[in-house]
Amino acid sequence: MASVTSLTATVHQRLATALQAALPEAGSADPLLRRSDRADFQANGILALAKKAKANPRELAGQVVEALPADEVIQEIEVSGPGFLNITLTDRAITENLAARAADDEGRLGVPRAEHPGTTVIDYAQPNVAKEMHVGHLRSAVIGDAVVKMLEFTGESVVRRHHIGDWGTQFGMLIQYLTEHPHELDHGDADALDGRTAMSNLDRLYKAARVLFDSDEEFKTRARLRVVDLQAGEPATLAQWQKFVDESKLYFYSVFDKLDMEIHDEDVVGESGYNDMLDETCRLLEESGVAVRSEGALCVFFDDVKGPDGQPVPLIVRKSDGGYGYAATDLSAVRDRVFRLKANTLLYVVDARQSLHFKMVFETARRAGWLNDDVKAQQLAFGTVLGKDGKPFKTRAGTTVRLEDLLDEAIERASAVVREKARDLTEDEIAERGAQVGIGAVKYADLSTSASRDYKFDLDQMVSLHGDTSVYLQYAYARIQSILRKAGEVRPVAHTDLELAEAERALGLHADAFAETMAEAAAEYAPHKLAGYLYQLASLYTTFYDKCPVLKADTKEQTENRLFLSNITAQTLHKGMQLLGIRTPERL
């Protein structure tokens, strides 16, 4: 199926051509086309052009109108104010474009794929082995998953990477304790699939090991020696370490499953995955002069990174005791992603508080020649999840909120909303829809806010049927499905000769803008732009539904056309929500 050119793009191109005809010296000028309250579109690029060419803007606007006669797309074009152009499209053009989108047999709604797709490696959803996931892990997972889906939809080749914390000195303590208490992680097959049990086992073991580590000097010495064995790759130590990784994965995967996210085992490449590269990474940096030795450590210095005392703060690649820090692992990951995975773009969905670290890592990689004009790295930094009081989200006891508890509460609240509204749903269906609505509510609250901003976690607002929530969008979709079912034998059909009411035009033009919204949101890694578009689409449908009777329209043709408008809206909502990782139940 060929892609469908949006009406915005069509009008933009025609205006640019007419501008060039009226003012050849302008070259390929931007007409600055925008949606307008006064017409379908307004172009206000003529003012700047006229100023540049020392021409009268109204006269220039008149010349553009003469070069752009009314046709099957443009019904009317008029000069307004000092030289704005108000453009009204034909009803036929709106309906025909939507019909072409609906006819896309690939289910892409006529959205084109990128002309020059590349390979993006995206690093997101990075929990730590043997540690419980908390609210701070939510944003990386949810934002990363949506960006993956959006990029893949544009045709980009996407490699997922979950850089889990699975290495370091803390494992010496855990492995030594497990070696001395070998049955602590034993469980029967019945428990093997239960993530909560797995986390409970790990938590119990961690607390017991910590008590021993803090109180028994001999155990502490044995634990530290165990770190040396781990880093040397001693087989028995690695086997014990692997038990912690496997147990943790049971837990991670159960949480991601509840979040309705697909995580593939081969995409989980933790810190340990780059161990064999660390030595070479340091050698390459030192030989090229990018890194230098300072007080026994291998460091990279930057002119613009200084501490409070005015002294340079380096990126420490290898510590003075020979140990490797995060920088060595992250730089090795850059090498792996650029040279083995052949990435054009490296994207890191990581908390904004890590921004300085990544700035230094990327600059080091640029100096080493691993990043250049053809291969870019970018941190998609996200803000903090806040409580209703506007402070970082904590429990009443002041501890970090467990992610699983949060999701369970969202599902519980959403199930209550679904039960209250349900007319013909069974208990099983209410439970299923409750999970879809609850998880959708949590994801949408996150994704509808610009990633860089903090946002308040307010479940009451999130599961509300009113306002900018996923529940509002899900109910809009379910309402359309209900209308289509009630229509019975009357099917959605596009009638290109019908005159459209104002609410029909507004809905149709917005539905037609899905492709350009998607392109912009994907290019900017900005799921909030897609979320905003979908909320506006659902709002325009509500207005259309209130003002334009669908099943009780004046004629059969009008009913079919309004069913068609409803159907294309539903398809767009479904596809857009799918790209955000949110389900759209057929009945609510």
XYZ file of C-alpha atoms in Angstrom:
588
model
C 0.000 0.000 0.000
C 1.405 3.399 -0.978
C 1.612 6.036 1.727
C -0.981 8.807 1.753
C 0.163 12.429 1.502
C -1.540 14.460 4.203
C -3.655 17.451 3.232
C -1.294 19.670 5.246
C 1.659 18.480 3.133
C -0.305 18.911 -0.103
C -1.360 22.486 0.703
C 2.137 23.318 1.990
C 3.710 22.186 -1.281
C 1.215 24.102 -3.436
C 1.725 27.275 -1.423
C 5.513 26.964 -1.647
C 5.260 26.568 -5.436
C 2.923 29.602 -5.710
C 5.249 31.671 -3.510
C 8.179 30.831 -5.749
C 6.172 31.820 -8.827
C 5.183 35.150 -7.240
C 8.649 35.880 -5.844
C 11.274 33.810 -7.706
C 14.153 35.233 -5.665
C 12.574 33.711 -2.510
C 13.704 30.230 -3.591
C 12.072 27.425 -1.608
C 10.359 29.564 1.016
C 8.365 28.167 3.962
C 4.757 29.396 3.847
C 4.453 28.701 7.641
C 1.188 26.792 7.381
C -0.851 26.312 10.575
C -4.304 25.034 11.475
C -6.611 28.004 12.088
C -9.907 28.929 13.779
C -10.800 31.227 10.876
C -10.392 28.652 8.109
C -8.916 25.178 7.788
C -5.379 26.580 7.573
C -3.586 29.896 7.813
C -0.271 30.699 6.086
C 1.665 33.585 7.595
C 5.087 33.161 6.001
C 4.426 35.942 3.486
C 5.042 38.729 6.035
C 8.683 37.759 6.630
C 9.271 37.151 2.914
C 7.823 40.510 1.930
C 9.967 42.260 4.530
C 13.078 40.530 3.183
C 12.190 41.401 -0.436
C 11.020 44.935 0.531
C 7.642 44.148 -1.047
C 4.096 44.995 0.073
C 2.874 41.877 1.972
C -0.803 42.236 0.946
C 0.175 42.664 -2.721
C 2.472 39.640 -2.513
C -0.311 37.638 -0.851
C -2.634 38.633 -3.706
C -0.084 37.402 -6.267
C 0.148 34.051 -4.431
C -3.663 33.734 -4.522
C -3.615 34.352 -8.291
C -0.969 31.645 -8.706
C -3.057 29.210 -6.670
C -6.490 28.775 -8.260
C -9.257 26.869 -6.498
C -9.349 23.180 -7.462
C -10.423 19.771 -6.115
C -8.364 20.307 -2.924
C -8.511 24.040 -2.228
C -12.019 25.466 -2.179
C -11.177 29.016 -1.170
C -8.122 31.125 -0.385
C -8.404 34.694 0.878
C -6.020 37.412 2.019
C -6.528 38.524 5.608
C -5.044 41.308 7.735
C -1.567 42.510 6.745
C -0.940 39.534 4.433
C -2.088 36.274 6.027
C -3.695 33.658 3.803
C -6.804 31.813 5.022
C -7.276 28.513 3.204
C -10.408 26.368 3.152
C -10.326 22.861 1.681
C -13.069 21.048 -0.187
C -15.126 18.492 1.734
C -14.326 15.972 -0.997
C -10.563 16.301 -0.390
C -10.973 15.578 3.335
C -13.151 12.499 2.803
C -11.027 11.146 -0.070
C -7.836 11.409 1.957
C -9.392 9.599 4.897
C -10.788 6.922 2.572
C -7.273 6.342 1.192
C -5.987 5.967 4.766
C -8.744 3.517 5.666
C -7.925 1.437 2.564
C -4.327 0.795 3.729
C -4.215 -3.012 3.887
C -1.058 -2.932 6.062
C -2.967 -1.266 8.890
C -0.599 1.731 8.839
C -3.334 4.265 7.969
C -1.221 5.446 5.036
C 1.681 6.514 7.270
C 4.916 6.389 5.230
C 8.079 4.712 6.460
C 11.228 6.815 6.847
C 13.115 7.309 3.571
C 16.519 6.576 5.128
C 16.022 4.392 8.194
C 19.059 3.550 10.299
C 19.850 1.424 13.326
C 19.122 2.742 16.793
C 20.303 0.987 19.953
C 18.066 2.079 22.812
C 19.142 1.536 26.412
C 16.125 1.507 28.748
C 14.490 -0.406 31.635
C 17.610 -0.995 33.719
C 16.773 -2.682 37.060
C 19.445 -3.998 39.451
C 20.028 -7.674 40.231
C 18.923 -8.733 43.737
C 17.133 -5.401 44.279
C 13.459 -4.586 44.194
C 12.178 -2.331 41.417
C 10.756 0.955 42.701
C 8.874 3.914 41.259
C 12.149 5.334 39.909
C 12.360 2.419 37.455
C 8.957 3.210 35.962
C 9.812 6.069 33.617
C 12.812 4.473 31.890
C 10.733 1.373 31.124
C 7.562 3.152 29.965
C 9.241 5.918 27.931
C 11.758 3.497 26.392
C 9.078 1.015 25.361
C 7.014 3.743 23.646
C 10.045 5.150 21.801
C 10.982 1.637 20.604
C 7.465 1.129 19.215
C 7.364 4.548 17.523
C 10.792 4.123 15.909
C 9.994 0.617 14.658
C 6.745 1.946 13.161
C 8.742 4.487 11.125
C 10.886 1.655 9.712
C 13.943 2.163 11.921
C 15.883 -0.974 12.863
C 15.813 -0.951 16.670
C 18.062 -2.951 19.004
C 16.808 -3.026 22.592
C 19.325 -3.080 25.429
C 18.486 -3.520 29.122
C 21.713 -2.565 30.906
C 20.924 -4.241 34.233
C 23.124 -3.716 37.287
C 24.533 -7.232 37.634
C 28.182 -6.668 38.615
C 30.228 -5.045 41.328
C 31.548 -5.396 44.858
C 28.134 -5.986 46.480
C 27.997 -9.420 44.837
C 30.972 -10.599 46.878
C 28.842 -10.371 50.016
C 25.853 -12.114 48.421
C 27.831 -14.919 46.768
C 29.806 -15.637 49.934
C 26.608 -15.842 51.970
C 25.004 -18.188 49.427
C 28.145 -20.343 49.376
C 27.903 -20.724 53.161
C 24.082 -21.176 53.088
C 23.698 -23.143 49.835
C 19.944 -23.825 50.050
C 18.782 -20.208 50.423
C 17.757 -19.900 46.764
C 16.365 -23.418 46.375
C 12.719 -23.557 45.349
C 10.408 -26.081 43.813
C 9.169 -25.841 40.249
C 5.831 -24.519 41.486
C 7.523 -21.364 42.762
C 9.885 -20.988 39.822
C 7.506 -18.817 37.812
C 6.444 -16.620 40.734
C 8.292 -13.324 40.560
C 7.110 -12.163 43.975
C 8.509 -15.317 45.610
C 11.795 -14.846 43.757
C 12.095 -11.276 45.059
C 11.149 -12.378 48.559
C 13.958 -14.996 48.480
C 16.486 -12.412 47.273
C 15.382 -9.797 49.779
C 15.633 -12.242 52.686
C 19.086 -13.375 51.582
C 20.324 -9.807 51.033
C 19.236 -8.675 54.511
C 20.817 -11.719 56.194
C 24.078 -11.237 54.249
C 24.149 -7.534 55.156
C 23.749 -8.236 58.863
C 26.610 -10.724 58.727
C 28.801 -8.398 56.640
C 28.321 -5.547 59.134
C 28.850 -7.663 62.262
C 31.423 -10.324 61.354
C 34.883 -9.128 60.290
C 35.932 -12.593 59.115
C 32.859 -12.884 56.880
C 33.588 -9.388 55.542
C 37.130 -10.489 54.614
C 35.843 -13.652 52.894
C 33.243 -11.563 50.999
C 35.933 -9.179 49.727
C 38.096 -12.051 48.559
C 35.016 -13.397 46.768
C 34.843 -10.155 44.712
C 38.376 -10.907 43.460
C 37.217 -14.427 42.437
C 34.185 -12.979 40.678
C 36.237 -10.463 38.701
C 38.738 -13.198 37.805
C 35.899 -15.350 36.450
C 36.411 -18.260 38.894
C 33.826 -20.882 37.728
C 32.211 -21.801 41.087
C 31.844 -18.099 41.978
C 30.338 -17.316 38.563
C 27.866 -20.192 38.999
C 26.655 -18.720 42.304
C 26.475 -15.238 40.726
C 24.353 -16.683 37.891
C 21.792 -17.918 40.465
C 21.251 -14.330 41.595
C 20.868 -13.150 37.993
C 18.375 -15.927 37.145
C 16.319 -15.382 40.308
C 16.249 -11.628 39.651
C 15.112 -12.143 36.065
C 12.120 -14.150 37.280
C 11.166 -11.116 39.314
C 11.975 -8.493 36.632
C 10.017 -10.339 33.983
C 6.972 -10.661 36.235
C 6.963 -6.873 36.815
C 7.465 -6.106 33.119
C 4.677 -8.557 32.319
C 2.367 -6.652 34.678
C 3.459 -3.452 32.899
C 2.372 -5.154 29.645
C 5.894 -4.866 28.225
C 7.786 -7.433 26.187
C 11.333 -8.040 27.426
C 13.448 -10.582 25.504
C 16.230 -12.438 27.252
C 18.756 -11.723 24.493
C 18.202 -7.966 24.968
C 19.210 -8.108 28.638
C 22.936 -7.306 28.488
C 24.037 -6.138 31.914
C 27.243 -4.548 33.119
C 28.821 -8.021 33.146
C 28.282 -8.301 29.381
C 31.150 -5.878 28.743
C 33.734 -7.334 31.201
C 35.922 -8.764 28.450
C 36.180 -5.342 26.771
C 37.156 -3.199 29.777
C 40.911 -3.715 29.558
C 41.004 -2.975 25.825
C 38.788 0.093 26.241
C 41.276 1.514 28.763
C 44.258 0.642 26.537
C 42.677 2.352 23.480
C 41.870 5.502 25.464
C 45.337 5.701 26.988
C 47.232 4.989 23.755
C 45.265 7.660 21.883
C 45.945 10.178 24.650
C 42.222 10.644 25.357
C 42.746 9.321 28.898
C 45.734 10.067 31.133
C 46.981 8.695 34.429
C 46.348 10.901 37.427
C 47.241 9.819 40.970
C 47.280 6.220 39.805
C 43.841 6.338 38.135
C 43.095 6.485 34.405
C 41.119 9.688 33.831
C 39.619 11.885 31.123
C 39.553 15.630 31.843
C 37.221 18.331 30.483
C 37.684 22.097 30.410
C 34.070 22.766 31.382
C 33.664 20.224 34.206
C 34.968 21.541 37.506
C 34.128 20.900 41.148
C 33.044 23.491 43.750
C 36.731 24.164 44.451
C 37.358 25.089 40.811
C 39.467 21.985 40.224
C 38.731 19.753 37.184
C 36.458 16.771 37.867
C 37.579 13.879 35.652
C 35.732 10.880 34.285
C 37.510 8.012 36.065
C 37.759 5.073 33.655
C 39.942 2.881 35.875
C 40.430 3.476 39.595
C 43.835 3.651 41.282
C 43.291 0.151 42.748
C 42.828 -1.246 39.219
C 39.034 -1.584 39.536
C 36.692 -0.409 36.794
C 33.835 2.030 37.335
C 30.642 2.736 35.392
C 32.571 4.824 32.866
C 34.633 1.865 31.613
C 31.490 -0.261 31.230
C 29.527 2.512 29.493
C 32.389 3.287 27.101
C 32.782 -0.426 26.291
C 29.033 -0.561 25.609
C 29.431 2.386 23.188
C 32.164 0.484 21.324
C 30.034 -2.673 21.186
C 26.967 -0.824 19.943
C 28.823 1.181 17.309
C 31.238 -1.413 15.919
C 29.443 -4.748 16.446
C 25.789 -3.719 16.276
C 26.501 -1.043 13.598
C 24.315 1.581 15.254
C 23.822 5.055 13.774
C 22.134 6.290 16.948
C 22.663 5.386 20.593
C 19.765 6.425 22.784
C 19.886 6.251 26.586
C 16.606 6.580 28.505
C 18.147 7.493 31.857
C 17.275 9.733 34.811
C 18.269 13.395 34.309
C 20.484 13.157 37.413
C 22.908 11.074 35.320
C 23.268 13.827 32.705
C 26.805 14.929 33.618
C 28.063 11.324 33.565
C 26.666 10.716 30.082
C 27.872 14.083 28.805
C 31.418 13.067 29.803
C 31.052 9.516 28.424
C 29.799 10.782 25.044
C 32.536 13.433 24.803
C 35.179 10.807 25.633
C 33.769 8.512 22.925
C 33.841 11.417 20.436
C 37.478 12.194 21.247
C 38.303 8.510 20.762
C 36.595 8.575 17.336
C 33.887 6.077 18.294
C 31.179 8.721 17.868
C 31.229 11.163 14.946
C 28.947 13.009 12.538
C 27.561 9.674 11.292
C 27.047 8.071 14.705
C 25.355 10.106 17.421
C 24.618 9.383 21.068
C 21.875 11.068 23.035
C 20.518 10.787 26.542
C 16.737 10.975 26.700
C 16.826 12.365 30.233
C 13.653 12.107 32.268
C 12.439 13.927 35.360
C 11.315 12.651 38.746
C 8.025 11.038 39.748
C 6.496 13.263 42.445
C 3.773 12.628 44.999
C 0.612 14.750 45.204
C 2.540 17.103 47.516
C 5.015 17.894 44.734
C 7.898 16.168 46.536
C 9.690 12.984 45.381
C 7.230 10.104 45.683
C 7.700 8.157 48.956
C 5.609 5.937 51.215
C 4.199 7.425 54.429
C 7.148 5.868 56.241
C 9.468 7.841 53.944
C 10.727 4.820 52.019
C 10.833 4.349 48.262
C 7.566 3.097 46.744
C 7.732 -0.459 45.372
C 6.784 -0.486 41.708
C 4.672 -3.618 42.033
C 2.581 -2.103 44.853
C 1.972 0.950 42.701
C 0.801 -1.100 39.716
C -1.439 -3.291 41.887
C -3.130 -0.218 43.337
C -3.637 1.286 39.863
C -5.269 -1.960 38.683
C -7.480 -2.051 41.791
C -8.648 1.553 41.288
C -9.243 1.047 37.574
C -11.194 -2.181 38.198
C -13.538 -0.206 40.484
C -14.113 2.352 37.687
C -14.739 -0.412 35.118
C -17.110 -2.278 37.482
C -19.120 0.904 38.104
C -19.558 1.489 34.362
C -19.842 -2.169 33.257
C -23.185 -3.262 31.906
C -22.569 -6.627 30.307
C -19.090 -7.658 31.488
C -18.339 -10.809 33.473
C -16.081 -10.722 36.560
C -13.226 -12.149 34.475
C -13.726 -9.433 31.866
C -13.822 -6.744 34.563
C -10.499 -8.060 35.944
C -8.933 -8.113 32.467
C -10.197 -4.625 31.568
C -9.215 -3.338 35.025
C -5.609 -4.371 34.363
C -5.647 -2.819 30.882
C -7.169 0.438 32.135
C -5.009 0.623 35.279
C -1.693 -0.027 33.545
C -2.748 2.229 30.661
C -3.504 4.994 33.169
C -0.039 4.765 34.727
C 1.704 4.698 31.349
C -0.322 7.548 29.872
C 0.229 9.836 32.875
C 3.948 9.364 32.322
C 3.911 9.601 28.514
C 1.575 12.591 28.250
C 4.165 14.682 30.131
C 7.353 15.761 28.353
C 10.005 13.256 29.498
C 12.311 15.988 30.795
C 9.686 17.306 33.219
C 8.800 15.949 36.656
C 5.207 14.765 37.023
C 2.834 14.116 39.904
C 1.695 10.562 40.484
C -1.995 11.000 41.318
C -4.007 7.794 40.854
C -7.337 9.567 41.428
C -6.635 11.789 38.424
C -5.084 8.987 36.349
C -8.158 6.733 36.436
C -10.609 9.611 35.919
C -13.007 9.412 32.988
C -12.639 13.166 32.539
C -9.684 15.188 31.345
C -6.444 14.181 29.679
C -6.256 10.528 30.772
C -5.893 7.210 28.989
C -9.250 6.157 30.480
C -10.924 8.976 28.541
C -9.248 7.746 25.330
C -10.086 4.087 26.036
C -13.740 4.949 26.649
C -13.833 7.021 23.447
C -12.539 3.978 21.527
C -14.972 1.596 23.248
C -17.864 3.997 22.579
C -17.070 3.999 18.844
C -16.941 0.182 18.822
C -20.338 0.134 20.513
C -21.775 2.486 17.853
C -20.337 0.316 15.047
C -21.933 -2.784 16.622
C -25.300 -1.047 17.011
C -25.200 0.001 13.344
C -25.862 -3.653 12.429
C -26.280 -3.969 8.676
C -25.348 -0.333 8.015
C -21.613 -0.295 7.262
C -19.068 2.557 7.352
C -18.763 3.966 3.820
C -16.995 7.132 2.673
C -19.282 9.361 0.568
C -17.010 11.912 -1.094
C -19.889 13.982 -2.462
C -21.438 14.748 0.938
C -21.195 18.157 2.543
C -19.459 18.032 5.940
C -20.583 19.806 9.101
C -18.018 21.910 10.981
C -17.435 19.188 13.626
C -16.967 16.571 10.878
C -14.373 18.726 9.110
C -12.438 19.378 12.339
C -12.389 15.669 13.190
C -11.455 14.649 9.633
C -8.586 17.137 9.317
C -7.165 16.062 12.687
C -7.413 12.358 11.822
C -5.547 13.122 8.578
C -2.670 14.665 10.578
C -1.729 11.345 12.254
C 1.191 10.679 9.890
C 2.943 14.011 10.400
C 2.395 13.820 14.174
C 3.961 10.350 14.208
C 6.954 11.500 12.148
C 7.559 14.447 14.485
C 7.097 12.428 17.694
C 9.464 9.680 16.497
C 12.128 12.113 15.230
C 12.128 13.961 18.561
C 11.702 10.837 20.754
C 8.653 12.626 22.137
C 5.784 10.256 23.045
C 4.015 13.202 24.713
C 3.399 14.716 21.270
C 1.590 11.559 20.158
C -0.347 11.446 23.464
C -1.421 15.085 23.007
C -2.564 14.379 19.453
C -4.660 11.390 20.584
C -6.301 13.344 23.400
C -7.269 16.068 20.937
C -8.618 13.416 18.542
C -10.814 11.913 21.291
C -11.998 15.412 22.298
C -12.905 16.272 18.689
C -14.797 12.985 18.437
C -16.779 13.872 21.576
C -17.764 17.201 19.967
C -18.628 15.439 16.686
C -20.740 12.843 18.538
C -22.626 15.565 20.422
C -23.341 17.677 17.321
C -23.707 15.119 14.525
C -26.149 12.229 15.092
C -24.528 9.082 13.709
C -27.157 6.336 13.708
C -30.022 8.845 13.472
C -28.601 11.009 10.683
C -30.956 12.444 8.056
C -30.043 9.973 5.293
C -28.521 6.508 4.990
C -25.537 8.013 3.136
C -24.929 10.468 5.980
C -25.119 7.645 8.555
C -22.625 5.578 6.526
C -20.276 8.554 6.197
C -20.454 9.342 9.925
C -19.848 5.668 10.703
C -16.844 5.908 8.388
C -15.555 8.978 10.267
C -16.105 7.132 13.544
C -14.273 4.069 12.262
C -11.201 5.952 11.001
C -11.067 7.767 14.370
C -11.187 4.426 16.204
C -8.439 2.964 13.994
C -6.252 6.013 14.631
C -6.857 5.878 18.392
C -6.083 2.150 18.412
C -2.858 2.485 16.431
C -1.676 5.544 18.386
C -2.379 3.950 21.777
C -0.690 0.745 20.622
C 2.455 2.765 19.850
C 2.351 4.129 23.408
C 2.068 0.577 24.740
C -1.555 1.009 25.901
C -4.435 -1.409 25.241
C -7.767 -0.306 23.778
C -10.505 -2.732 24.969
C -13.386 -3.241 22.528
C -15.946 -3.057 25.358
C -15.839 -1.081 28.590
